[in-house]
Coordinates of C-alpha atoms and ligand atoms in Angstrom, one line a residue:
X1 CA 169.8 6.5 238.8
X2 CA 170.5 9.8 240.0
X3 CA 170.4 13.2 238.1
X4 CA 173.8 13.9 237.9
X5 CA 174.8 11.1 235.9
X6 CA 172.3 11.6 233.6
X7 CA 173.1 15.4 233.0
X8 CA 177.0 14.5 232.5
X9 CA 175.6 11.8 229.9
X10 CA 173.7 14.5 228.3
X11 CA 176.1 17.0 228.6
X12 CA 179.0 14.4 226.6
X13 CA 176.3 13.9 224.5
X14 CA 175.8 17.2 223.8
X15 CA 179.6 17.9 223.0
X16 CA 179.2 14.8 220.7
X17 CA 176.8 16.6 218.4
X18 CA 179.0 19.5 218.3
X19 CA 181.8 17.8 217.2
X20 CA 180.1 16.0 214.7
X21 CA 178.6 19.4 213.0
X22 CA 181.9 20.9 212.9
X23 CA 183.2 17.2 211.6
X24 CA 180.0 17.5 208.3
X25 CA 181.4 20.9 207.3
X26 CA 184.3 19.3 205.6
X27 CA 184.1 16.2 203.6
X28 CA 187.6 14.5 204.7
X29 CA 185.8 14.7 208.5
X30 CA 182.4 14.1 207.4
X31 CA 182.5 10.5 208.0
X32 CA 184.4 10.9 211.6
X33 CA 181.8 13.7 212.0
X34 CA 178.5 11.3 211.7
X35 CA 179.7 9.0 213.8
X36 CA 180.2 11.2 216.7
X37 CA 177.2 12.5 216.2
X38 CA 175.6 8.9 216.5
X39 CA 177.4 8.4 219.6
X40 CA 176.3 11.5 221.0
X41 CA 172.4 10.5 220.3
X42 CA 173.3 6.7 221.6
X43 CA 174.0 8.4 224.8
X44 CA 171.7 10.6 224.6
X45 CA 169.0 7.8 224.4
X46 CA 170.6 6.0 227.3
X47 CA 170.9 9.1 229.1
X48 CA 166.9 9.3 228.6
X49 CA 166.4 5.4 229.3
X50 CA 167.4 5.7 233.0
X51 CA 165.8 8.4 233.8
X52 CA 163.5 8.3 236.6
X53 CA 160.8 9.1 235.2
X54 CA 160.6 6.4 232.5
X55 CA 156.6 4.4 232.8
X56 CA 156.9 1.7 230.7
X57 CA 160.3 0.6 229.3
X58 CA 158.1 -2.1 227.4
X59 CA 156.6 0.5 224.9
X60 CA 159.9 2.0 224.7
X61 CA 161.8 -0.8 223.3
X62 CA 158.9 -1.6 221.2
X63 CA 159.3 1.6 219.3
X64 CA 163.2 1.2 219.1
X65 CA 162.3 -1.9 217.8
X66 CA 160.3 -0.6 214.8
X67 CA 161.9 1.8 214.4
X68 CA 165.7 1.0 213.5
X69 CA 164.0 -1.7 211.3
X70 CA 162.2 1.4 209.6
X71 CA 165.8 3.2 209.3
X72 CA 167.6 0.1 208.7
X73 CA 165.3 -0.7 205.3
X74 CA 165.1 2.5 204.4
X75 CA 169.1 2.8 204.2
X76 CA 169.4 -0.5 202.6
X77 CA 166.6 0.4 200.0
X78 CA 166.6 4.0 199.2
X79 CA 168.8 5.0 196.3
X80 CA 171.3 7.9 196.8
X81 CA 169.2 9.8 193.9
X82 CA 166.1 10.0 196.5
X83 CA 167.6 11.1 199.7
X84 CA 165.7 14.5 199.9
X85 CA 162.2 12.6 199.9
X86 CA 164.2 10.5 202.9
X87 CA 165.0 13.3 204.6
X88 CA 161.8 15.0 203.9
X89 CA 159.8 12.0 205.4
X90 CA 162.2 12.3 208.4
X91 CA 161.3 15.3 209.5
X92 CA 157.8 15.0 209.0
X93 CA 158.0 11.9 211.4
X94 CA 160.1 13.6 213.7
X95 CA 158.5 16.7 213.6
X96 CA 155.7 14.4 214.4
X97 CA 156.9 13.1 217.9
X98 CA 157.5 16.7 219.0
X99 CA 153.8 17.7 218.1
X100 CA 152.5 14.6 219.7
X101 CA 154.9 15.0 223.0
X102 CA 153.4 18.8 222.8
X103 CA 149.9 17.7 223.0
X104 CA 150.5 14.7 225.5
X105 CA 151.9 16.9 227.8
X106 CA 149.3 19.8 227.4
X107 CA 146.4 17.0 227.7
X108 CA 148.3 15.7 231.2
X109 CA 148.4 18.7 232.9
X110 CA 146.0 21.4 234.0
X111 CA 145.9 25.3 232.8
X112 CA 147.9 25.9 236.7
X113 CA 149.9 23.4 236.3
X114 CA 151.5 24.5 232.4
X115 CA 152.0 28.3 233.6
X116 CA 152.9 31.3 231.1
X117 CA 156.8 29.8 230.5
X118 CA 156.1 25.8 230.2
X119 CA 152.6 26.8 227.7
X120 CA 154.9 29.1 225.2
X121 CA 157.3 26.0 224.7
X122 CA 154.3 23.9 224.3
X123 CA 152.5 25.8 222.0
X124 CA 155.5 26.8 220.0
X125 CA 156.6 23.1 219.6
X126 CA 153.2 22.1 218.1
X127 CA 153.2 25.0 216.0
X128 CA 156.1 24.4 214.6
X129 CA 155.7 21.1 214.9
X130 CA 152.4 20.9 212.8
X131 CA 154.2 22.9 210.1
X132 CA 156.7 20.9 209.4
X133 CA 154.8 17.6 209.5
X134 CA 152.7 18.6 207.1
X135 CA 155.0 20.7 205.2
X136 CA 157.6 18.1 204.9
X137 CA 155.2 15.4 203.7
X138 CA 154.5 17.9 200.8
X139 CA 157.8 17.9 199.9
X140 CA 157.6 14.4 200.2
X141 CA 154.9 14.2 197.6
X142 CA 156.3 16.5 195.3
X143 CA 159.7 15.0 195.1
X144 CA 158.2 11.8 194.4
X145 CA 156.3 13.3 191.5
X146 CA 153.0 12.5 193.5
X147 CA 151.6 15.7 192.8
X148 CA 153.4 17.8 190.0
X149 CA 156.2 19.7 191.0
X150 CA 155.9 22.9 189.6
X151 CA 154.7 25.7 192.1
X152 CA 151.0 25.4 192.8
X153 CA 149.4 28.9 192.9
X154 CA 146.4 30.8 192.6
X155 CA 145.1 34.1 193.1
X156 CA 145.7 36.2 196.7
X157 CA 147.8 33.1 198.1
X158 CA 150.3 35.4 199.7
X159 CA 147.7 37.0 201.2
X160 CA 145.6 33.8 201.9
X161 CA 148.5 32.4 203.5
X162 CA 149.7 34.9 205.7
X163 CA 146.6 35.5 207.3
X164 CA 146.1 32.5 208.0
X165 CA 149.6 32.6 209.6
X166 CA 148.7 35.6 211.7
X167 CA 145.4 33.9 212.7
X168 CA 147.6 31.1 214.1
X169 CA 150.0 33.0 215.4
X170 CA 147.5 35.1 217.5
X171 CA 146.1 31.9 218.8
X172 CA 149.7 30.7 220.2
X173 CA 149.9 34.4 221.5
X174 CA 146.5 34.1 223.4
X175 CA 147.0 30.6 224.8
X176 CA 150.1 31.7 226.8
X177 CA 147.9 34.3 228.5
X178 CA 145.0 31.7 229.0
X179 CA 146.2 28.1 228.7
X180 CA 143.0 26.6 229.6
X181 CA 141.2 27.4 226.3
X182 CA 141.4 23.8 225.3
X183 CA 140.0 24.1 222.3
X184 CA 141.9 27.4 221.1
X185 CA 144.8 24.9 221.7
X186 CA 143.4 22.2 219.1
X187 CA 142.5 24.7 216.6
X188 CA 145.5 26.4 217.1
X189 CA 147.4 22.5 216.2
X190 CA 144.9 21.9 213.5
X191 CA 145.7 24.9 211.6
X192 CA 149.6 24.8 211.7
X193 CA 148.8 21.3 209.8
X194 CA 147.0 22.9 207.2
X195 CA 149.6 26.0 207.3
X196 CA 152.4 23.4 206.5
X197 CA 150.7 22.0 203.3
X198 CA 149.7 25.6 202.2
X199 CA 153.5 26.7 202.6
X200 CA 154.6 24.4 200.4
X201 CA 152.1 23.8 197.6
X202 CA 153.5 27.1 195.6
X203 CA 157.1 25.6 195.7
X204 CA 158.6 24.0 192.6
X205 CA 160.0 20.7 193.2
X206 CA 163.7 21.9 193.0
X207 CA 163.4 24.6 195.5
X208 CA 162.4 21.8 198.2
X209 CA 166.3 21.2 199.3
X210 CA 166.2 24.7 200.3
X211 CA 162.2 24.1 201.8
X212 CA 163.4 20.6 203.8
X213 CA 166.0 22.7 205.5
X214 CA 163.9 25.4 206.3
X215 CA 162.1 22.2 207.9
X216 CA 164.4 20.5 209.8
X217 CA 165.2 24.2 211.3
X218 CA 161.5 24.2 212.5
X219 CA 162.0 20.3 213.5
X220 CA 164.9 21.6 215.5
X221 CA 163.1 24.3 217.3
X222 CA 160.3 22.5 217.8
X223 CA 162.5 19.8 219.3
X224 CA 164.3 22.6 221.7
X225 CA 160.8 23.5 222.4
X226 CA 160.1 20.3 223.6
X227 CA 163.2 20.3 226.0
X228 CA 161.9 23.2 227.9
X229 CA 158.7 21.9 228.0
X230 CA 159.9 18.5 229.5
X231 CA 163.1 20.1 231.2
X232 CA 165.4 17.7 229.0
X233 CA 168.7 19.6 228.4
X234 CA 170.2 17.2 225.6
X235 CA 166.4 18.1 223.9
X236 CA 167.2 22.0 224.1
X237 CA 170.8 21.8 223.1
X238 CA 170.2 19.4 219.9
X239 CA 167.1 20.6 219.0
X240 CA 169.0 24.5 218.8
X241 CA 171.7 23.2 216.9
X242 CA 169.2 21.5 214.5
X243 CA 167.0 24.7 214.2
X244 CA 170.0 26.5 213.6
X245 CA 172.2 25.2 211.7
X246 CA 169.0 24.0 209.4
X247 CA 168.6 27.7 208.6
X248 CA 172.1 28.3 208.2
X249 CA 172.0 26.1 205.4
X250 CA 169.2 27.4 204.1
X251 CA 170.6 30.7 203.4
X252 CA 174.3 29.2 202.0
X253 CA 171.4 27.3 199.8
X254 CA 170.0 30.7 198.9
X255 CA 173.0 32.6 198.9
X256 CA 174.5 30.0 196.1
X257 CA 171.3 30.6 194.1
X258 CA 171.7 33.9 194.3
X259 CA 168.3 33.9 195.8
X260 CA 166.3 35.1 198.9
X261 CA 164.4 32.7 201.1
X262 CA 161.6 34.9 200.8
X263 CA 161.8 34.4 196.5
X264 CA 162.1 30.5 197.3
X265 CA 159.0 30.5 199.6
X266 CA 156.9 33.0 198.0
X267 CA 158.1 34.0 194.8
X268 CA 156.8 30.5 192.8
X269 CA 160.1 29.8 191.2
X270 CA 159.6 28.1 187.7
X271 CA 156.3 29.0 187.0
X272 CA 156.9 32.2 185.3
X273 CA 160.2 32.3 184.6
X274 CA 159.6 30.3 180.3
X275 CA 157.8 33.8 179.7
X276 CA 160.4 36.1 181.6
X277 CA 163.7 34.2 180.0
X278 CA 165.2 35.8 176.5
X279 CA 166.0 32.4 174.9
X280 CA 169.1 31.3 172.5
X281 CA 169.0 31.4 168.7
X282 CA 171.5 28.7 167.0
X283 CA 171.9 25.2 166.6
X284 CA 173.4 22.9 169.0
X285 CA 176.3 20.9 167.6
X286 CA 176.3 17.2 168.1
X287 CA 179.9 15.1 168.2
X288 CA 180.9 12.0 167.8
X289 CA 181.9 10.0 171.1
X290 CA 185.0 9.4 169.0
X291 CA 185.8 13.0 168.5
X292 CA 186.0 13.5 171.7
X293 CA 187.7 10.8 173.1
X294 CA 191.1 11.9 171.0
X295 CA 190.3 15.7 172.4
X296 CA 190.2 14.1 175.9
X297 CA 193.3 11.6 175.5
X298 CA 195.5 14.6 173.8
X299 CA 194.3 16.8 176.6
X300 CA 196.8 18.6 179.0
X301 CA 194.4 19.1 181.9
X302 CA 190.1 18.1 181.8
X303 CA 188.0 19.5 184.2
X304 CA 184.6 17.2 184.5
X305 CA 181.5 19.4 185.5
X306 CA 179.2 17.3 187.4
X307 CA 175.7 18.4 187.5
X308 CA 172.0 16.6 188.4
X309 CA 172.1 14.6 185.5
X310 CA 175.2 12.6 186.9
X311 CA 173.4 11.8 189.5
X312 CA 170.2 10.4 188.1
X313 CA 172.2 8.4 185.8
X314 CA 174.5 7.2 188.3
X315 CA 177.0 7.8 186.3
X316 CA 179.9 8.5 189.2
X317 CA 182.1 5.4 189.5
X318 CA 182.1 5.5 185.0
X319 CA 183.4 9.3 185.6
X320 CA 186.1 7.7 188.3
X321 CA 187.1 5.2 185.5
X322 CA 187.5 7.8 183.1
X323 CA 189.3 10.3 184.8
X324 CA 191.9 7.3 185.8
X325 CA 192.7 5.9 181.9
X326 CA 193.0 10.1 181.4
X327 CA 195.4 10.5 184.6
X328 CA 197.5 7.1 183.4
X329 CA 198.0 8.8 180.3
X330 CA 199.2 11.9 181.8
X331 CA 196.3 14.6 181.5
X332 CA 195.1 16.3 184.4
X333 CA 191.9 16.2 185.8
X334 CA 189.9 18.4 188.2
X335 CA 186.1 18.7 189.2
X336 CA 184.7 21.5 189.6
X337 CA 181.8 21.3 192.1
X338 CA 179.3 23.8 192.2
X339 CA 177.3 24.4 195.9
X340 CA 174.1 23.7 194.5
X341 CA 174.6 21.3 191.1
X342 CA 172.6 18.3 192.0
X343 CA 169.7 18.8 194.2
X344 CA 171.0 18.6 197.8
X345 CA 173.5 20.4 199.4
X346 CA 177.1 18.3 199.1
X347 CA 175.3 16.0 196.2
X348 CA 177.8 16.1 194.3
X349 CA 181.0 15.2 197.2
X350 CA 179.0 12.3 198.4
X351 CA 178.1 11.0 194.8
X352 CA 181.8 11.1 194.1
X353 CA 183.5 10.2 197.1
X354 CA 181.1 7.0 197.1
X355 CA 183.3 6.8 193.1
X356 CA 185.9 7.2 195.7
X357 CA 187.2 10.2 193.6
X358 CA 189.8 11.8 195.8
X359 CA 189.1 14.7 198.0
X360 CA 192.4 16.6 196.7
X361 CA 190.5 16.4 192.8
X362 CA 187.4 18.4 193.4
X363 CA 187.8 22.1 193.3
X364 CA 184.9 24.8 194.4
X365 CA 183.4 27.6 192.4
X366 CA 186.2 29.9 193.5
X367 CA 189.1 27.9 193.2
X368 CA 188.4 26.6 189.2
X369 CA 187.0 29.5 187.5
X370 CA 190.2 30.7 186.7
X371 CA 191.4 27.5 185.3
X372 CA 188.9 27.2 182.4
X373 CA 190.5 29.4 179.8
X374 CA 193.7 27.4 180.4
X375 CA 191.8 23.7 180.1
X376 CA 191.4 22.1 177.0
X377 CA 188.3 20.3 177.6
X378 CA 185.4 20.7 180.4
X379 CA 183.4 17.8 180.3
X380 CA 179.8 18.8 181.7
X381 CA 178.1 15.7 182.8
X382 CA 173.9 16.5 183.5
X383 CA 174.8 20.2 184.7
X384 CA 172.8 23.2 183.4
X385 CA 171.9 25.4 185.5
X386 CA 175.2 25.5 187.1
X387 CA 177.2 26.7 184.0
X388 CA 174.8 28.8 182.4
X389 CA 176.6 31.6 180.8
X390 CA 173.3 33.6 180.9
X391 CA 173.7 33.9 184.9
X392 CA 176.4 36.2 184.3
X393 CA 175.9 38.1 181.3
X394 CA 172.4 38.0 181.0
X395 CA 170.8 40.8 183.6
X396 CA 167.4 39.9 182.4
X397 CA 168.0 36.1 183.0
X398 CA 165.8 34.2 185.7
X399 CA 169.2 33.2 187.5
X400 CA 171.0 36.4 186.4
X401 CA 173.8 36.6 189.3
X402 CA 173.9 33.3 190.2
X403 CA 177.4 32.7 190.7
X404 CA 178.4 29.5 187.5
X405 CA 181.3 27.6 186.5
X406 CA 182.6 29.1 183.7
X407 CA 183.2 25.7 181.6
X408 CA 182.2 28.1 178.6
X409 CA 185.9 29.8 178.9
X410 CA 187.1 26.5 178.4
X411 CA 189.4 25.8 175.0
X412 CA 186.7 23.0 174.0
X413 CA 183.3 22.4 176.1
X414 CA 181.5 19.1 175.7
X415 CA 177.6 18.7 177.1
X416 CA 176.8 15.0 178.3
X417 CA 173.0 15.3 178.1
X418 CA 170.5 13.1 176.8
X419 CA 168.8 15.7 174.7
X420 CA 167.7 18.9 175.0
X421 CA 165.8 19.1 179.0
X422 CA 165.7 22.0 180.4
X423 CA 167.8 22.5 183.9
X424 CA 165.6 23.4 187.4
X425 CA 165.4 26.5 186.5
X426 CA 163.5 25.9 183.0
X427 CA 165.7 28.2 181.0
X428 CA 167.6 28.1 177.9
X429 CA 171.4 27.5 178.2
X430 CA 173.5 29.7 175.6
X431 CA 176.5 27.7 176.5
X432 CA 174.9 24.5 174.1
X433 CA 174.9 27.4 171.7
X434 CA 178.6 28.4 171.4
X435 CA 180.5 27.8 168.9
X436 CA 183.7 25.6 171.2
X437 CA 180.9 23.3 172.5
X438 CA 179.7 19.8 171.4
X439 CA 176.8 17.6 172.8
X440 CA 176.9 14.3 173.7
X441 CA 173.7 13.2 173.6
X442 CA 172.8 10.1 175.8
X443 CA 172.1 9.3 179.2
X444 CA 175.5 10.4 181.2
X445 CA 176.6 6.8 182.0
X446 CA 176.3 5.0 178.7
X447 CA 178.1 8.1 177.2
X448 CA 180.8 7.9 179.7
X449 CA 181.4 4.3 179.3
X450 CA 181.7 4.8 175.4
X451 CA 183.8 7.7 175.7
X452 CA 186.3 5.0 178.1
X453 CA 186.1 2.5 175.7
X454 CA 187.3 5.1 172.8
X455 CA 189.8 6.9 175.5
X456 CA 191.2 3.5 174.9
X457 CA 191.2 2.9 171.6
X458 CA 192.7 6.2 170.9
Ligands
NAP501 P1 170.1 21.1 186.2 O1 170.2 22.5 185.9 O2 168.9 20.6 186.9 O3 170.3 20.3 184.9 C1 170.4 18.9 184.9 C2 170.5 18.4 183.4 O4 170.8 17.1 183.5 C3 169.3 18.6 182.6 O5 169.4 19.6 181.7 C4 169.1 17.2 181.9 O6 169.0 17.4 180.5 C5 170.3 16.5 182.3 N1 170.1 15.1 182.7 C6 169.1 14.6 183.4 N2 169.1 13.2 183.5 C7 170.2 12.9 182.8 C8 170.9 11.6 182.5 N3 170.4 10.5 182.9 N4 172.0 11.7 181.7 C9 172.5 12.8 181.3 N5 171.9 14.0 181.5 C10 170.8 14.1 182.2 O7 171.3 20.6 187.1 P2 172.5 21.4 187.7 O8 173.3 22.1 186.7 O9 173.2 20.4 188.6 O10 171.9 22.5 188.6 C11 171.2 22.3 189.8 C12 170.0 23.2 189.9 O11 169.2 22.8 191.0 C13 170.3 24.6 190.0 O12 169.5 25.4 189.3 C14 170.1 24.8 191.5 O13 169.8 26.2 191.8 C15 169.0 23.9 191.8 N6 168.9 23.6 193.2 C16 169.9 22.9 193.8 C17 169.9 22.6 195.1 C18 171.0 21.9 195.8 O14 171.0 21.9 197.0 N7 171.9 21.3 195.1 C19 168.8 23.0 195.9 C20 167.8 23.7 195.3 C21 167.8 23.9 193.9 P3 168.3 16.3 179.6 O15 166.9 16.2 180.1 O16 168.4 16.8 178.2 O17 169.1 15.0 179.8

């Protein structure tokens, strides 16, 4: 087949994935959004099948083979609740293939051959590639309670680590002056492996959402990388959306935190911050499911607060029935969705439009706030963090100006928790403390099923 063909394949392929980014930044088009995305990469592949230069198609279809039965399990298998280790092992597998394609392509071809231009996009691609392997299997392991999840530290790491980042880096700047130091090359790969685990050992489990994106923006440019090194066009266009729109995300992450990327990779968030926190005198006040359930069926308008708890109890569809015996008996209820409650960006929207909770009910941070002195009752479900009081009034506070919901403005405030667990961030939350909130003890789902069956009684 001749070029053109393949170019026009690659360049509606390439429009495809466009589309389909711009589709994911709103969850009404999210859906339409990943499937023109999957289009886009179906052509993309075929694009890539007919090329000329394909050896053996045999090998090819072996992989595809393997692979969609890989992708197919893992989408049947994997719970909703353990997607970041999902996409953690993604990248590090693909990631992987970029690394690999780096050093096939750097074994096939003499030092004359690679020139200055064709070694910089090899090197950086195993670089980067290396990193995020190993980095993302970290991540991996640490969200899958492999290894503990608190940050992993010890004395002149900053210092160990950067070094050894300026070691590799001066490598990769060497080799595109002298590609033929073959084993420079190797070393340099070897050490961006043990970089990657390095990176990520002094980052607490919850800060790996913000890590794995980091990591799919180094997938990305390692995948752009590739397509200069190869001359594929569909590799250099996805692989610069990826990178980018992977750190992009990364700093919304941040931003929502209130955060730097710097603090998240370097700063060992949740290892210090028990002895830097001020803490909350008083007693927390337990009610009765009962209680409640009159508060919430006499309610004018209840605003449920999902948080990470809601989502390891799998407690959405239960919220869904809840919210409709409230709306058939006239109150009105609104979420209130906080960028960065759960532990994935959008956890929340998915988890509650899988509840098929209408799009029209969930409000953002901006749009609630000033509905909670007006609300008679904001139902937290497993959030902490997120409507921590001590974010805003607190200066000394770990998370002091993290944007919150303010559910503590709310007439009543009740806390569906199974006891008294900390949030990610390990602090104390004064809002458990206040005198207009009750806890709910019990895991999220049994509590919202007994607060339906009172709702109904009442
Ligand atoms: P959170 O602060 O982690 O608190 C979750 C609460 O849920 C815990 O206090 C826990 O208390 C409760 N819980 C756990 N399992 C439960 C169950 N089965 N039933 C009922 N309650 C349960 O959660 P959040 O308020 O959603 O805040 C998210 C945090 O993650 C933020 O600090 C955010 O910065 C961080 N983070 C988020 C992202 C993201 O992309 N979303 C990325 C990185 C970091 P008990 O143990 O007492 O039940």
């Amino acid at each position: 087949m001749g070029l053109l063909p393949i170019e026009l394949t690659y360049l509606a392929a390439s429009i495809l994935f466009i589309l389909g980014l711009k589709g994911l930044s709103h969850p009404e088009t999210a859906r339409r959004g990943m499937i023109f995305a999957e289009i886009g990469m179906f052509l993309a592949i075929v694009g890539t099948l007919l090329h000329r230069e394909i050896v053996s198609y045999e090998w090819i279809i072996a992989g595809l083979i393997i692979g969609s039965l890989i992708g197919g399990a893992i989408s049947i298998w994997v719970p909703m609740t353990a997607m970041p280790q999902r996409t953690a092992l993604s990248h590090a597998f693909g990631a992987l293939a970029a690394s690999l394609v780096g050093v096939s392509e750097y074994y096939r071809h003499s030092a004359v051959e690679l020139g200055t231009f064709k070694m910089t996009a090899l090197s950086l691609e195993v670089l980067l590639g290396g990193i995020t392997v190993t980095g993302s299997l970290m991540a991996f392991i640490k969200l899958q309670d492999w290894v503990r999840g608190t940050p992993i530290t010890y004395r002149g790491q900053n210092i160990f680590n950067m070094s050894l980042l300026a070691i590799t880096v001066g490598m990769f700047g060497y080799l595109i002056f002298d590609p033929s130091a073959h084993s420079l090359f190797y070393a340099m790969a070897g050490l961006a492996f043990v970089f990657g685990v390095l990176l990520v050992l002094p980052i607490g489990a919850a800060d790996m959402p913000v890590v794995m994106s980091l990591m799919n923006s180094y997938a990305g440019l390692a995948a752009a990388a590739t397509g200069f090194a190869i001359s594929n066009n569909v590799l250099i266009i996805a692989g610069t959306l990826d990178g980018f729109s992977g750190f992009i995300l990364s700093i919304l992450m941040c931003r929502a935190m209130n955060r730097s990327i710097t603090n998240v990779l370097f700063g060992a968030f949740g290892a210090e911050v028990a002895a830097a926190e001020g803490g909350s005198a008083g007693v927390m006040r337990e009610v009765k499911g009962e209680d409640i359930a009159v508060q919430l069926a006499y309610a004018g308008q209840v605003i449920f607060v999902p948080g990470y708890g809601m989502a390891t109890a799998q407690a959405q569809h239960s919220v869904r029935e809840l919210a409709n015996m409230l709306e058939a008996r006239g109150v009105t209820v609104k979420y209130a969705i906080h960028p960065v409650a759960g532990r994935m960006p959008g956890h929340m929207n998915v988890l509650l439009a899988e509840a098929n909770v209408p799009y029209s009910s969930l409000y953002d941070l901006e749009q609630i706030n000033a509905e909670f002195p007006t609300t008679d009752v904001a139902v937290v479900i497993g959030a902490n963090d997120v409507v921590n009081p001590d974010a805003r009034d607190n200066p000394k506070s770990p998370i002091a100006g993290m944007p919150i919901l303010e559910a503590d403005k709310a007439r009543s405030v009740v806390v569906l928790k199974r006891g008294k667990g900390k949030g990610f961030a390990g602090i104390e939350n004064p809002l458990f403390f206040k005198p207009n909130c009750g806890m709910l003890y019990g895991d999220a789902k049994t509590s919202l099923i007994k607060l339906a069956g009172a709702v109904q009684n009442a």
